[in-house]
Short mmCIF file of C-alpha atoms in Angstrom, two decimals:
data_model
loop_
_atom_site.label_atom_id
_atom_site.label_comp_id
_atom_site.label_asym_id
_atom_site.label_seq_id
_atom_site.Cartn_x
_atom_site.Cartn_y
_atom_site.Cartn_z
CA MET A 1 9.90 89.25 -31.90
CA SER A 2 12.18 90.50 -29.13
CA ALA A 3 12.14 94.00 -27.65
CA GLY A 4 15.46 94.77 -29.31
CA GLU A 5 14.29 93.84 -32.85
CA GLY A 6 10.89 95.36 -33.48
CA GLY A 7 9.81 97.02 -30.22
CA ARG A 8 11.90 100.14 -30.82
CA THR A 9 13.39 100.13 -27.32
CA GLY A 10 16.75 98.49 -27.90
CA PRO A 11 20.17 100.13 -28.33
CA ALA A 12 19.81 100.34 -32.07
CA ALA A 13 16.51 102.26 -31.73
CA VAL A 14 18.10 104.72 -29.31
CA ALA A 15 21.03 105.26 -31.70
CA ARG A 16 18.61 105.94 -34.60
CA GLY A 17 16.71 108.48 -32.40
CA VAL A 18 13.52 106.42 -32.42
CA ALA A 19 13.46 105.81 -28.61
CA ASP A 20 14.36 108.16 -25.81
CA PRO A 21 17.42 107.29 -23.73
CA SER A 22 15.40 106.79 -20.55
CA GLY A 23 13.64 103.76 -22.01
CA GLY A 24 10.44 105.35 -23.37
CA ALA A 25 9.49 104.31 -26.91
CA GLY A 26 8.53 106.36 -29.93
CA PRO A 27 9.84 109.24 -31.98
CA SER A 28 8.11 111.89 -29.84
CA ALA A 29 10.04 110.79 -26.72
CA GLY A 30 13.35 111.76 -28.33
CA ALA A 31 11.94 115.10 -29.38
CA ARG A 32 10.75 115.77 -25.80
CA TRP A 33 14.25 115.03 -24.50
CA ALA A 34 15.76 117.48 -26.97
CA ASP A 35 13.13 120.10 -26.03
CA ARG A 36 13.97 119.73 -22.34
CA ARG A 37 17.68 120.19 -22.99
CA ALA A 38 17.03 123.28 -25.14
CA TYR A 39 14.79 124.70 -22.39
CA ALA A 40 17.46 124.07 -19.75
CA TYR A 41 20.15 125.79 -21.86
CA ALA A 42 17.88 128.75 -22.60
CA LEU A 43 16.93 129.13 -18.92
CA THR A 44 20.58 128.99 -17.82
CA ALA A 45 21.61 131.56 -20.45
CA GLY A 46 18.74 133.83 -19.45
CA LEU A 47 19.62 133.71 -15.76
CA LEU A 48 23.28 134.46 -16.54
CA LEU A 49 22.29 137.48 -18.67
CA LEU A 50 19.93 138.71 -15.95
CA MET A 51 22.69 138.38 -13.35
CA LEU A 52 25.18 140.34 -15.50
CA ALA A 53 22.69 143.02 -16.66
CA PRO A 54 23.46 145.54 -13.83
CA LEU A 55 27.04 145.77 -15.09
CA PHE A 56 25.87 147.33 -18.35
CA ARG A 57 23.41 149.95 -17.04
CA ARG A 58 24.27 153.60 -17.48
CA PRO A 59 24.27 155.25 -15.07
CA PRO A 60 25.06 152.29 -12.84
CA VAL A 61 22.03 151.18 -10.79
CA ASP A 62 22.25 149.05 -7.70
CA SER A 63 19.31 146.85 -6.81
CA PHE A 64 18.38 143.70 -4.93
CA PRO A 65 19.06 140.84 -5.58
CA LEU A 66 21.45 141.74 -8.38
CA SER A 67 24.06 144.15 -7.09
CA THR A 68 27.12 145.85 -8.49
CA TYR A 69 28.29 146.33 -4.85
CA PRO A 70 28.88 150.08 -5.18
CA MET A 71 30.17 150.38 -1.63
CA PHE A 72 33.27 148.54 -2.86
CA SER A 73 33.42 149.58 -6.51
CA TRP A 74 32.83 153.34 -6.39
CA GLY A 75 35.58 155.71 -5.38
CA ARG A 76 35.33 157.94 -2.32
CA HIS A 77 35.97 161.66 -2.49
CA ASP A 78 37.83 161.50 0.79
CA ALA A 79 38.30 159.06 3.63
CA ARG A 80 37.03 161.22 6.47
CA THR A 81 34.77 159.66 9.05
CA THR A 82 33.12 161.21 12.09
CA VAL A 83 32.77 159.21 15.30
CA GLU A 84 30.93 159.95 18.54
CA ARG A 85 32.92 158.41 21.33
CA ALA A 86 33.75 158.34 25.02
CA VAL A 87 37.42 158.87 25.80
CA GLY A 88 39.29 158.25 29.05
CA VAL A 89 41.99 160.76 29.99
CA ASP A 90 44.87 159.66 32.24
CA SER A 91 46.87 161.82 34.66
CA ARG A 92 49.47 162.62 31.97
CA GLY A 93 46.85 163.80 29.48
CA GLY A 94 46.93 160.63 27.38
CA ARG A 95 43.63 159.58 25.86
CA ARG A 96 42.17 156.19 25.06
CA PRO A 97 38.69 155.02 23.99
CA ILE A 98 36.30 153.78 26.66
CA PRO A 99 35.05 150.23 25.88
CA PRO A 100 31.39 149.98 24.72
CA ARG A 101 30.36 147.97 27.79
CA LEU A 102 31.25 150.97 30.01
CA VAL A 103 29.21 153.27 27.78
CA GLY A 104 26.16 151.09 28.36
CA SER A 105 26.19 148.10 25.97
CA GLU A 106 28.41 145.25 24.88
CA GLU A 107 27.39 146.04 21.29
CA VAL A 108 29.58 148.67 19.61
CA LEU A 109 26.78 150.13 17.48
CA GLN A 110 24.37 150.35 20.41
CA ALA A 111 27.02 152.16 22.48
CA ARG A 112 27.61 154.54 19.57
CA ALA A 113 23.84 155.16 19.26
CA THR A 114 23.69 155.93 23.01
CA LEU A 115 26.47 158.48 22.62
CA ALA A 116 24.93 160.04 19.51
CA GLN A 117 21.51 160.31 21.16
CA SER A 118 22.90 162.02 24.28
CA ILE A 119 24.83 164.47 22.08
CA ARG A 120 21.68 165.26 20.04
CA GLN A 121 19.70 165.84 23.24
CA GLY A 122 22.13 168.54 24.38
CA ALA A 123 24.72 169.35 27.02
CA ARG A 124 22.61 168.19 30.01
CA ALA A 125 22.09 164.68 28.51
CA ALA A 126 25.76 164.43 27.51
CA ARG A 127 26.89 165.36 31.03
CA ALA A 128 24.50 162.80 32.56
CA LEU A 129 25.84 160.04 30.30
CA CYS A 130 29.40 161.17 31.04
CA ARG A 131 28.80 160.87 34.82
CA GLY A 132 27.33 157.37 34.35
CA ILE A 133 30.34 156.29 32.28
CA ALA A 134 32.74 157.81 34.87
CA ALA A 135 31.02 155.85 37.66
CA ARG A 136 31.41 152.58 35.68
CA VAL A 137 35.07 153.41 34.92
CA ALA A 138 35.73 154.00 38.65
CA GLU A 139 34.55 150.46 39.39
CA GLN A 140 37.03 148.89 36.91
CA SER A 141 40.52 148.10 38.16
CA GLY A 142 41.80 147.98 34.55
CA HIS A 143 41.05 151.69 34.20
CA ALA A 144 42.63 152.90 37.45
CA ASP A 145 44.82 155.39 35.57
CA ILE A 146 41.84 157.26 34.05
CA VAL A 147 41.09 160.49 35.91
CA SER A 148 38.37 161.94 33.65
CA VAL A 149 35.99 160.97 30.87
CA GLU A 150 35.17 163.02 27.78
CA ILE A 151 32.27 162.64 25.42
CA ARG A 152 33.35 163.98 22.05
CA THR A 153 32.81 163.92 18.32
CA ASP A 154 36.05 163.35 16.42
CA THR A 155 36.69 163.41 12.69
CA PHE A 156 39.46 161.19 11.36
CA ASP A 157 41.09 160.44 8.04
CA ALA A 158 40.35 156.68 8.07
CA ILE A 159 43.30 155.74 5.86
CA ALA A 160 45.77 157.81 7.90
CA PHE A 161 44.28 156.43 11.13
CA PHE A 162 45.09 152.86 10.12
CA ASP A 163 48.57 153.99 9.11
CA GLY A 164 49.12 155.03 12.74
CA GLN A 165 48.13 158.72 12.62
CA GLU A 166 45.39 158.58 15.28
CA THR A 167 45.12 162.33 15.90
CA PRO A 168 41.69 163.63 14.89
CA LEU A 169 41.41 166.14 12.05
CA ASP A 170 38.64 167.91 13.98
CA SER A 171 37.23 167.45 17.44
CA LYS A 172 34.28 168.76 19.45
CA LEU A 173 34.04 168.22 23.19
CA HIS A 174 30.44 167.76 24.43
CA ALA A 175 31.01 166.85 28.10
CA THR A 176 33.80 166.11 30.53
CA CYS A 177 33.64 164.71 34.08
CA LYS A 178 35.97 163.47 36.82
CA VAL A 179 36.27 159.79 37.65
CA GLY A 180 35.47 158.97 41.28
CA ALA A 181 37.82 160.20 44.01
CA ARG A 182 40.95 159.59 42.00
#
């Protein structure tokens, strides 16, 4: 007797569901294959439901690793933002931001933290930082037009700012100092 006739492993046996498609023999092999497929479908459906579940929570809840990304999906009451910054003032009164590296770090957020810390520590710390920034500005030929440095906290309408309206809504001056002998 050949394997295809009575051994239940030939194409006819697979078609009748007697052998599993991977070559194993017997009726239980086909049932195991069906069980594996059902398990895979159930697991996939469960993971999809779990991933979509945060969308249906009331009130909306944000959690790791499944997020509704509220920072992008929730509306803002207004677009105001407050920024601690160092500003260079030229001889005509024009103002422009001092680059982070002249504040004390190449990293924007570290420079901002340095400014915020000096402001929190009071007028003396803000003046000391201002003098240090002014000394670094004096050494830079690209900032030869700057005659003084200001450390300030400015509040902007972020949307208007990116539309070209760069005037602060509110401003507080913490320190000002002259740049070198200019």
